[in-house]
PDB file of N, CA, C and O in Angstrom:
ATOM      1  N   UNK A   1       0.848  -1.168   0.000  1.00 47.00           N
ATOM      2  CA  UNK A   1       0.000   0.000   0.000  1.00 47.00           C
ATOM      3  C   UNK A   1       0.896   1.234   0.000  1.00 47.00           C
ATOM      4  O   UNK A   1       1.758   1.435   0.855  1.00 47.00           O
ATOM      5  N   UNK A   2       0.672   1.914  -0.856  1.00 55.00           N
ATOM      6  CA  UNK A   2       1.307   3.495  -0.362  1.00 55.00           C
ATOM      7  C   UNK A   2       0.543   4.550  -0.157  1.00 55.00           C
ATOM      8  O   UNK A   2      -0.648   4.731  -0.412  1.00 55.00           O
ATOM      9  N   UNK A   3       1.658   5.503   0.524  1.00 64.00           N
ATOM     10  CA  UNK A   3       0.513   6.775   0.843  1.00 64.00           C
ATOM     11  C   UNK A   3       0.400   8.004   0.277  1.00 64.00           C
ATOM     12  O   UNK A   3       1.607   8.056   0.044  1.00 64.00           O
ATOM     13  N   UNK A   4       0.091   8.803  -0.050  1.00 66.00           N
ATOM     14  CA  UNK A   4       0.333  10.270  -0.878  1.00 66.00           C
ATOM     15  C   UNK A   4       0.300  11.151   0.473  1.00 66.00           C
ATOM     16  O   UNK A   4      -0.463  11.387   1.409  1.00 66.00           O
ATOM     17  N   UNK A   5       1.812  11.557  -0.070  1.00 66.00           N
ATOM     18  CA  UNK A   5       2.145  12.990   1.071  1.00 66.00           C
ATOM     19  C   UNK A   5       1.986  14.035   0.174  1.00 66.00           C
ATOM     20  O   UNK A   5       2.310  14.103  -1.012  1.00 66.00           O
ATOM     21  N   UNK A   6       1.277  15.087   1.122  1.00 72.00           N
ATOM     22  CA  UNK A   6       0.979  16.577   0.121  1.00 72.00           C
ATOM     23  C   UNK A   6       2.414  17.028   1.444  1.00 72.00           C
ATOM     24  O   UNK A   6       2.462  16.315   2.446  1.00 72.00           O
ATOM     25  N   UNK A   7       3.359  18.086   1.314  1.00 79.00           N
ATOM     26  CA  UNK A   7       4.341  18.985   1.959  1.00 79.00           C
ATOM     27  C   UNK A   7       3.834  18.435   3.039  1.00 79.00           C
ATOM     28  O   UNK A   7       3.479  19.387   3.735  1.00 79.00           O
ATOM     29  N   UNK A   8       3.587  17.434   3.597  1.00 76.00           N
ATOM     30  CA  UNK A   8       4.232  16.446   5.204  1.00 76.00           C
ATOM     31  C   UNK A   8       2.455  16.800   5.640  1.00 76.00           C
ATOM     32  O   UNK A   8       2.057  16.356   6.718  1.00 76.00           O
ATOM     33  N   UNK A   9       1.755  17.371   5.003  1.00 79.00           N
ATOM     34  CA  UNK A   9       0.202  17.292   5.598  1.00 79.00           C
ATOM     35  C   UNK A   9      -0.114  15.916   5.473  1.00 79.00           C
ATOM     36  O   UNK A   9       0.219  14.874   4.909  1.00 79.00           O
ATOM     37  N   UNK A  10      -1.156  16.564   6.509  1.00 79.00           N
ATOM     38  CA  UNK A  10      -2.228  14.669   7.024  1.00 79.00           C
ATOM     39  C   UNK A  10      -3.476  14.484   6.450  1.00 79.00           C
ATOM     40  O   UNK A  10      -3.655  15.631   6.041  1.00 79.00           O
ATOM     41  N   UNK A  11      -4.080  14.111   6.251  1.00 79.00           N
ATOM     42  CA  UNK A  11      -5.652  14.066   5.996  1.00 79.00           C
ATOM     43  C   UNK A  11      -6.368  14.239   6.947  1.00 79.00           C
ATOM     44  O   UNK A  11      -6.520  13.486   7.910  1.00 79.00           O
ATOM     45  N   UNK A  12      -6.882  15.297   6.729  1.00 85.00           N
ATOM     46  CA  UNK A  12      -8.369  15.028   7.943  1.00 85.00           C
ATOM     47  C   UNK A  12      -9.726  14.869   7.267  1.00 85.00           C
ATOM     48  O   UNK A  12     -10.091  15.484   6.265  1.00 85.00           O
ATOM     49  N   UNK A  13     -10.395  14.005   7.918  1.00 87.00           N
ATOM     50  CA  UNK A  13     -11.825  12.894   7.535  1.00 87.00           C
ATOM     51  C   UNK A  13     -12.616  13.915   8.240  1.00 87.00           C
ATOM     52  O   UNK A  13     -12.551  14.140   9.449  1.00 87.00           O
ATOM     53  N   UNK A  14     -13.765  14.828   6.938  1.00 89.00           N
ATOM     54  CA  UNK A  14     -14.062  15.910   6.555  1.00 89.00           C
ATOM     55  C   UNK A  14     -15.640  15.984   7.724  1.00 89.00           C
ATOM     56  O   UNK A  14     -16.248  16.988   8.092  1.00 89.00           O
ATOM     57  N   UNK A  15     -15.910  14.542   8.045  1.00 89.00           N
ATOM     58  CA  UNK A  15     -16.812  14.052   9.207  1.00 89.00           C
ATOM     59  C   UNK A  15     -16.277  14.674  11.354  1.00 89.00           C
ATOM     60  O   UNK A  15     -17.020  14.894  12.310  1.00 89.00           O
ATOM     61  N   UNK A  16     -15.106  14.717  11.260  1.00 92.00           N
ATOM     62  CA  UNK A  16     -14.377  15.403  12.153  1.00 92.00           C
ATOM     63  C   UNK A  16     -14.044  16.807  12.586  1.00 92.00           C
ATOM     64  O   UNK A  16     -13.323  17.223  13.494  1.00 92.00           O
ATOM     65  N   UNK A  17     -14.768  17.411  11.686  1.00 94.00           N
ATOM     66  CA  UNK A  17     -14.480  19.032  11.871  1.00 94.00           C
ATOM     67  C   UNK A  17     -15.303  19.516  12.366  1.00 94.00           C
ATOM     68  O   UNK A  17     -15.066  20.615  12.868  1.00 94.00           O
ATOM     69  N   UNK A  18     -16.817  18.894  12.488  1.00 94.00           N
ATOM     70  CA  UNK A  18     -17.963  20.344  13.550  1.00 94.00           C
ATOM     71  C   UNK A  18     -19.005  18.537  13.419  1.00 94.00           C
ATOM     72  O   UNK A  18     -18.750  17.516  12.780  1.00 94.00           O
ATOM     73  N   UNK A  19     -20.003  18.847  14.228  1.00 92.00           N
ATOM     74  CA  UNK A  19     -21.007  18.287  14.702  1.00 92.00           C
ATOM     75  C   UNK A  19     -22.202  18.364  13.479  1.00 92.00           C
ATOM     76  O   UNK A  19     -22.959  17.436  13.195  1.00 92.00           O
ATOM     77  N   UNK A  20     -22.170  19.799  12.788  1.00 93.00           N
ATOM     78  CA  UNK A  20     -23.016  19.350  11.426  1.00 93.00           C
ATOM     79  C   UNK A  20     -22.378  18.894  10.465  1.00 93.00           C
ATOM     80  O   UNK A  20     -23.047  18.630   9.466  1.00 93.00           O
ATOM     81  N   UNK A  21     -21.039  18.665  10.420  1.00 92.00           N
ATOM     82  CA  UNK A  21     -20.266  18.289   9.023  1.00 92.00           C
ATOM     83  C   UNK A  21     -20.517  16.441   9.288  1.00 92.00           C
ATOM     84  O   UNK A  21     -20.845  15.631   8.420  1.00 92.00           O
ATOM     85  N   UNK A  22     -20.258  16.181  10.656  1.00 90.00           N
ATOM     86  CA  UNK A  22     -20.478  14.747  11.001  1.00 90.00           C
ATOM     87  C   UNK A  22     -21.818  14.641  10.161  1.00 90.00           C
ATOM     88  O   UNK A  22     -21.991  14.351   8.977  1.00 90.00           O
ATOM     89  N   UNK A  23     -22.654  14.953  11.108  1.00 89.00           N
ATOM     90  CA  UNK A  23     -24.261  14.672  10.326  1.00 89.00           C
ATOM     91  C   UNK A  23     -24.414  14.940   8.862  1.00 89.00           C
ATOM     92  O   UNK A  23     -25.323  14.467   8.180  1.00 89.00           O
ATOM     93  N   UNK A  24     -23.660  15.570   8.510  1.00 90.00           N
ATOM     94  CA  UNK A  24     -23.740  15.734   6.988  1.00 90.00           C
ATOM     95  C   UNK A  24     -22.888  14.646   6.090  1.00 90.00           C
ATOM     96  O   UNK A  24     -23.015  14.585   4.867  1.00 90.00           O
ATOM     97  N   UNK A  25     -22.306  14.086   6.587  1.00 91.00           N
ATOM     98  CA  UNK A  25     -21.020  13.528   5.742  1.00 91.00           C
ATOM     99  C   UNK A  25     -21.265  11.711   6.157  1.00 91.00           C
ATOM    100  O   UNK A  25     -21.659  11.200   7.205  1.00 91.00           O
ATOM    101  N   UNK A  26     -20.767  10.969   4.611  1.00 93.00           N
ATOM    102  CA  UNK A  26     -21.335   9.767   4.330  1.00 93.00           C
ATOM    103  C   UNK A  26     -20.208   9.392   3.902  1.00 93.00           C
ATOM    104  O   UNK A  26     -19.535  10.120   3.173  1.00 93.00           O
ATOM    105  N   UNK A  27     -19.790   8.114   4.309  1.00 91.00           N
ATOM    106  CA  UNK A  27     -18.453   7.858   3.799  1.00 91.00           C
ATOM    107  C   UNK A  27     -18.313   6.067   3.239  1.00 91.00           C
ATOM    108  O   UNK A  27     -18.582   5.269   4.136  1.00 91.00           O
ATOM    109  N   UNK A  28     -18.110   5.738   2.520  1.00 90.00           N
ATOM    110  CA  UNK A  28     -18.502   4.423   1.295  1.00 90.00           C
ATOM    111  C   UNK A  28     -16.982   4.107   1.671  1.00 90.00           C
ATOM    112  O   UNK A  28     -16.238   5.037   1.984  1.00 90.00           O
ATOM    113  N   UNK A  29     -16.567   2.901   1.640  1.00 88.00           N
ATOM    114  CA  UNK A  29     -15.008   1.973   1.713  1.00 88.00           C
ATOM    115  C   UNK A  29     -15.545   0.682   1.458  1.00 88.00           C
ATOM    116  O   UNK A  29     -16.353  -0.006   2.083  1.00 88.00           O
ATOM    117  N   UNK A  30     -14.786   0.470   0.183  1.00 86.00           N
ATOM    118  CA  UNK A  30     -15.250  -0.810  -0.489  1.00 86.00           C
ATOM    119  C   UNK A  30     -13.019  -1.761  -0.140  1.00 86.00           C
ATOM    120  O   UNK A  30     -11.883  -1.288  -0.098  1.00 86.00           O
ATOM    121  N   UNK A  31     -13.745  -3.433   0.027  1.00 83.00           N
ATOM    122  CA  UNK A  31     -12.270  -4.083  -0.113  1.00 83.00           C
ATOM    123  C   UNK A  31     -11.969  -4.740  -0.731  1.00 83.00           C
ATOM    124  O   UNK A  31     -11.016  -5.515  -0.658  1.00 83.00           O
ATOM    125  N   UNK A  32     -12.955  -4.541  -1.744  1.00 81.00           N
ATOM    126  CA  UNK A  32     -12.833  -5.999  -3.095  1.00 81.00           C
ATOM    127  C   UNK A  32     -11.586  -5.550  -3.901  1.00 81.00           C
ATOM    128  O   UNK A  32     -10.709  -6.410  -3.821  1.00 81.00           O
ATOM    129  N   UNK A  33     -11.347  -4.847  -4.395  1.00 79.00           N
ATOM    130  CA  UNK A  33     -10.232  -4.638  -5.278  1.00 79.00           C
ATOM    131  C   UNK A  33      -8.840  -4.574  -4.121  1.00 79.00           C
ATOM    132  O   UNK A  33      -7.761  -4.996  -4.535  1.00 79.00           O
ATOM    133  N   UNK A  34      -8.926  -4.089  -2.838  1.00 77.00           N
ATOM    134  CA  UNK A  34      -7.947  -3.641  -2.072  1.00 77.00           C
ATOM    135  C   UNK A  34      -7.005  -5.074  -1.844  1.00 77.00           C
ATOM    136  O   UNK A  34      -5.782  -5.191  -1.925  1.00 77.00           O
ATOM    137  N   UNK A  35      -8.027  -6.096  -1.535  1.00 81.00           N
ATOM    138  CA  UNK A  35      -7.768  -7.535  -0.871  1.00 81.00           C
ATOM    139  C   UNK A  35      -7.887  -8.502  -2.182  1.00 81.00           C
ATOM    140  O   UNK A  35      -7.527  -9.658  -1.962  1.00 81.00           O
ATOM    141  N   UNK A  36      -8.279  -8.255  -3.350  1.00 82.00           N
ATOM    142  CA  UNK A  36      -8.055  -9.149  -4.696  1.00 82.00           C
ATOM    143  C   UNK A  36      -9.146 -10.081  -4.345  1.00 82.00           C
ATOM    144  O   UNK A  36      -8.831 -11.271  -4.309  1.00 82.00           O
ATOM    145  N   UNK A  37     -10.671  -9.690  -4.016  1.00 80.00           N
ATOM    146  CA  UNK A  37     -11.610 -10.796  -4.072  1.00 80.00           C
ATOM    147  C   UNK A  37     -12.242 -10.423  -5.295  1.00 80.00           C
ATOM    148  O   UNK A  37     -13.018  -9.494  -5.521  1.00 80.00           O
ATOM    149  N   UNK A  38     -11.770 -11.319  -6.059  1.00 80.00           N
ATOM    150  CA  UNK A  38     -12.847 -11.304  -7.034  1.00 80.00           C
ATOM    151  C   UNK A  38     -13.900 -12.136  -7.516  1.00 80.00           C
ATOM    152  O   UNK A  38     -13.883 -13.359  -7.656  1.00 80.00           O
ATOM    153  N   UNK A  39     -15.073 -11.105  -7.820  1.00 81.00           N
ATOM    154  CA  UNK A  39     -16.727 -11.598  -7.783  1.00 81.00           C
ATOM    155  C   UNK A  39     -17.062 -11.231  -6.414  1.00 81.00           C
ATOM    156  O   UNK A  39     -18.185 -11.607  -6.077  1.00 81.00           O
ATOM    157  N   UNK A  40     -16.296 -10.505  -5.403  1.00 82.00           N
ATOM    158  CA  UNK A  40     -16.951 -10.164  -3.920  1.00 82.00           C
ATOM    159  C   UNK A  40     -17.252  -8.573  -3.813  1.00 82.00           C
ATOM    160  O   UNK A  40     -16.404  -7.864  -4.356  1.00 82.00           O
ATOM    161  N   UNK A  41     -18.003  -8.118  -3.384  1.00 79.00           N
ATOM    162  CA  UNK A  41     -18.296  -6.698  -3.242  1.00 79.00           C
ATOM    163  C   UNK A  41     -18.908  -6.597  -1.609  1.00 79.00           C
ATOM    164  O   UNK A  41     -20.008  -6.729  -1.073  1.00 79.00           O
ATOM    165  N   UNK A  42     -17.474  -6.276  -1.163  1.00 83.00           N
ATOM    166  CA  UNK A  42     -17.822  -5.640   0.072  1.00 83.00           C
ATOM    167  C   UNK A  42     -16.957  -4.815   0.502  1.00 83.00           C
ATOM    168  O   UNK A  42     -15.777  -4.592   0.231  1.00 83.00           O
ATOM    169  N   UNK A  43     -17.854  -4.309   1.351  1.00 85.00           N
ATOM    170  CA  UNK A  43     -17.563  -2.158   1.789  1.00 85.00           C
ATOM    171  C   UNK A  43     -18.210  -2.185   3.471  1.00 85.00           C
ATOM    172  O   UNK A  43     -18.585  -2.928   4.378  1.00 85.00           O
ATOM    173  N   UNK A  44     -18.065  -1.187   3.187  1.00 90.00           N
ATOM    174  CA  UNK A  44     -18.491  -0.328   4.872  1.00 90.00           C
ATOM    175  C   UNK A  44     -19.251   1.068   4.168  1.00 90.00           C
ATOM    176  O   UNK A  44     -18.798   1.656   3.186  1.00 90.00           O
ATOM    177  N   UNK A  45     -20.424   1.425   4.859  1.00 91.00           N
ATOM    178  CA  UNK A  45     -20.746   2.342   4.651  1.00 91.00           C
ATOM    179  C   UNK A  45     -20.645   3.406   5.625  1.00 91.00           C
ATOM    180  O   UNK A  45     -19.434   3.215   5.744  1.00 91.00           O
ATOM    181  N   UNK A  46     -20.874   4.424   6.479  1.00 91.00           N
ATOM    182  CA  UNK A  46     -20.752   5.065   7.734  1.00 91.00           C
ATOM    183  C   UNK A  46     -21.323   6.289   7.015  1.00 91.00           C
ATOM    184  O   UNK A  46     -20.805   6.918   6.092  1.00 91.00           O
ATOM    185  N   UNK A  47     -22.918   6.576   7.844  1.00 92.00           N
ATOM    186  CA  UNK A  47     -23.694   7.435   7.799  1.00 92.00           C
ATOM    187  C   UNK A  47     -24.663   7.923   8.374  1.00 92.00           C
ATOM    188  O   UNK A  47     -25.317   6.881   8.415  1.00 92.00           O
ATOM    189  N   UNK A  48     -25.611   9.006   9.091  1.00 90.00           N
ATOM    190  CA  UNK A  48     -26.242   9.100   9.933  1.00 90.00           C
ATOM    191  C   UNK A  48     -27.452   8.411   9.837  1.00 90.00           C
ATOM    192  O   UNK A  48     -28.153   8.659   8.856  1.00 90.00           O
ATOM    193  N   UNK A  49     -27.892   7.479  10.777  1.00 92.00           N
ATOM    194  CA  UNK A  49     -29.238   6.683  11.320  1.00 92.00           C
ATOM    195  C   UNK A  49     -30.113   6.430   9.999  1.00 92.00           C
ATOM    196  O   UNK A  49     -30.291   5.335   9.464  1.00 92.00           O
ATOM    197  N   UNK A  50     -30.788   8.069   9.451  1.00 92.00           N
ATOM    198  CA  UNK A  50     -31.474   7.314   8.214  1.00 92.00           C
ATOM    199  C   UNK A  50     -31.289   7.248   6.975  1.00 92.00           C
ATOM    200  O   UNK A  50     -32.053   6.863   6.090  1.00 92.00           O
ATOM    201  N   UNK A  51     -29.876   7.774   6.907  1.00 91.00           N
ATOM    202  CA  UNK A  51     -29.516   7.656   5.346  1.00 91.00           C
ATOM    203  C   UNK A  51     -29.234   6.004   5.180  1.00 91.00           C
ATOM    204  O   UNK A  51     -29.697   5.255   4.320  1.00 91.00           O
ATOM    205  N   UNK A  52     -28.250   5.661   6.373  1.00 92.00           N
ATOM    206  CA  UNK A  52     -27.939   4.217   6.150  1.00 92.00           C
ATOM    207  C   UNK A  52     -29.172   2.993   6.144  1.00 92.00           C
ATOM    208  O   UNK A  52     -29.178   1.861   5.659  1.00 92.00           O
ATOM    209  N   UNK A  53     -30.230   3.789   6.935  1.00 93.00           N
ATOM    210  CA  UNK A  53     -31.146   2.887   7.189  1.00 93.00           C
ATOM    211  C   UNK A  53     -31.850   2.861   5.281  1.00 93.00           C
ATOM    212  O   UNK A  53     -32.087   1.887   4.566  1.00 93.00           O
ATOM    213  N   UNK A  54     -31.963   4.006   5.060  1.00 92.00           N
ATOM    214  CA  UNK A  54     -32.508   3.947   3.616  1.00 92.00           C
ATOM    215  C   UNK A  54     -31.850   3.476   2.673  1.00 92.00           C
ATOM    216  O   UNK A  54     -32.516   3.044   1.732  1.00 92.00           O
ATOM    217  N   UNK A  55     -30.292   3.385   2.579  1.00 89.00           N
ATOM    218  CA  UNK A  55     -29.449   2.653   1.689  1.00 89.00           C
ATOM    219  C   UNK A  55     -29.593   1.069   1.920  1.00 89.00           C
ATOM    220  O   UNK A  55     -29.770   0.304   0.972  1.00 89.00           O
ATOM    221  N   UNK A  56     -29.529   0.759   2.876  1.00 88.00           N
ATOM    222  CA  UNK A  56     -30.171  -0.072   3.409  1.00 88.00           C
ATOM    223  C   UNK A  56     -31.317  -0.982   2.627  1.00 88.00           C
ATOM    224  O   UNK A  56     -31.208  -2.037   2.001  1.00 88.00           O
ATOM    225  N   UNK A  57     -32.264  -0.285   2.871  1.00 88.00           N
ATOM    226  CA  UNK A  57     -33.490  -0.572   2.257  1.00 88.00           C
ATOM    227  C   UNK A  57     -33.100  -1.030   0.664  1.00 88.00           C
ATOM    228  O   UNK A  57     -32.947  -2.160   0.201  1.00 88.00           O
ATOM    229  N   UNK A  58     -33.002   0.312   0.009  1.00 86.00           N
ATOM    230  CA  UNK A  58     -32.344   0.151  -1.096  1.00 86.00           C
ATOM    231  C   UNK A  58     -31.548  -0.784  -1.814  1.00 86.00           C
ATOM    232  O   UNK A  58     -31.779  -1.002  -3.003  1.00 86.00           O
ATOM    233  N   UNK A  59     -30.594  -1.378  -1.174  1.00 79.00           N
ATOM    234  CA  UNK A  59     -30.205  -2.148  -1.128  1.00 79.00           C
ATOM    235  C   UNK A  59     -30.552  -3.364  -1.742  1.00 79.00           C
ATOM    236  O   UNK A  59     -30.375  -3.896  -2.838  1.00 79.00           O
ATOM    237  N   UNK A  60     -31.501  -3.822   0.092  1.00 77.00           N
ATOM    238  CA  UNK A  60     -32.128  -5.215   0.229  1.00 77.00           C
ATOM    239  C   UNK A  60     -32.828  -5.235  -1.405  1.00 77.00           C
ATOM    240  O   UNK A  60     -32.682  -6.246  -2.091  1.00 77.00           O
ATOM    241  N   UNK A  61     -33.709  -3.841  -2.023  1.00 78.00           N
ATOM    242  CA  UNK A  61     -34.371  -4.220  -2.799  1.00 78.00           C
ATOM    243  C   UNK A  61     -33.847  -4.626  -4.684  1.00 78.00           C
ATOM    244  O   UNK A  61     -34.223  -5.450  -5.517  1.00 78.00           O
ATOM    245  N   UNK A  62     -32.867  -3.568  -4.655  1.00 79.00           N
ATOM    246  CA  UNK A  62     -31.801  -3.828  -5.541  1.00 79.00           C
ATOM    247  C   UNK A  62     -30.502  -4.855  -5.582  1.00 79.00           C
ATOM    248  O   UNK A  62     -29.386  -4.511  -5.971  1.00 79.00           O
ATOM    249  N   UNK A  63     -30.792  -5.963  -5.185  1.00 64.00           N
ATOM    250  CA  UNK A  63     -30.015  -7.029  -4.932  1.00 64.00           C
ATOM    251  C   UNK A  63     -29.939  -7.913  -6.391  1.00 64.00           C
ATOM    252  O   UNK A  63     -30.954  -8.300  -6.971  1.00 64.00           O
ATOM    253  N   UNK A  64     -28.647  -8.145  -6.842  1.00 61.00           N
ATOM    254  CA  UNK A  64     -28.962  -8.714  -7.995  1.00 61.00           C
ATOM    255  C   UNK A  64     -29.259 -10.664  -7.565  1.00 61.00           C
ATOM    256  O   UNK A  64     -29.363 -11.046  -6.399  1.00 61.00           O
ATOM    257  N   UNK A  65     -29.336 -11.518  -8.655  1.00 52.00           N
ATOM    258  CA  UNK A  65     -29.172 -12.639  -8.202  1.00 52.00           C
ATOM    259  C   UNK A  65     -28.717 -13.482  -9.193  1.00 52.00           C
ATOM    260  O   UNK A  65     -28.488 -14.665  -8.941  1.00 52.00           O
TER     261      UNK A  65
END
């Protein structure tokens, strides 16, 4: 894995800066390509209560087979 340095700055995760940016901010991390599964699709999603609950939903209903 490598990392991208901008002049020795860090990243900051844009969910960490105020209490409405949290609530505002949705963040998707998929590991299929990271870990070489292939035909697997899995992630992490991290989002407030009903967005995830509605992706969620979404989801379940858009499921291929």
């Amino acid at each position: 894995m490598s990392n991208l340095v901008y002049d020795g700055a860090t990243p900051t995760c844009v969910a960490t800066l105020s209490k409405e940016a949290e609530e505002r901010t949705i963040i998707v991390a998929g590991f299929s390509k990271t870990y070489a599964m292939t035909g697997w699709r899995i992630g992490t999603l991290v989002a407030p209560p009903p967005i995830a609950k509605a992706v969620s939903e979404c989801k379940a209903r858009c499921r291929r087979t």
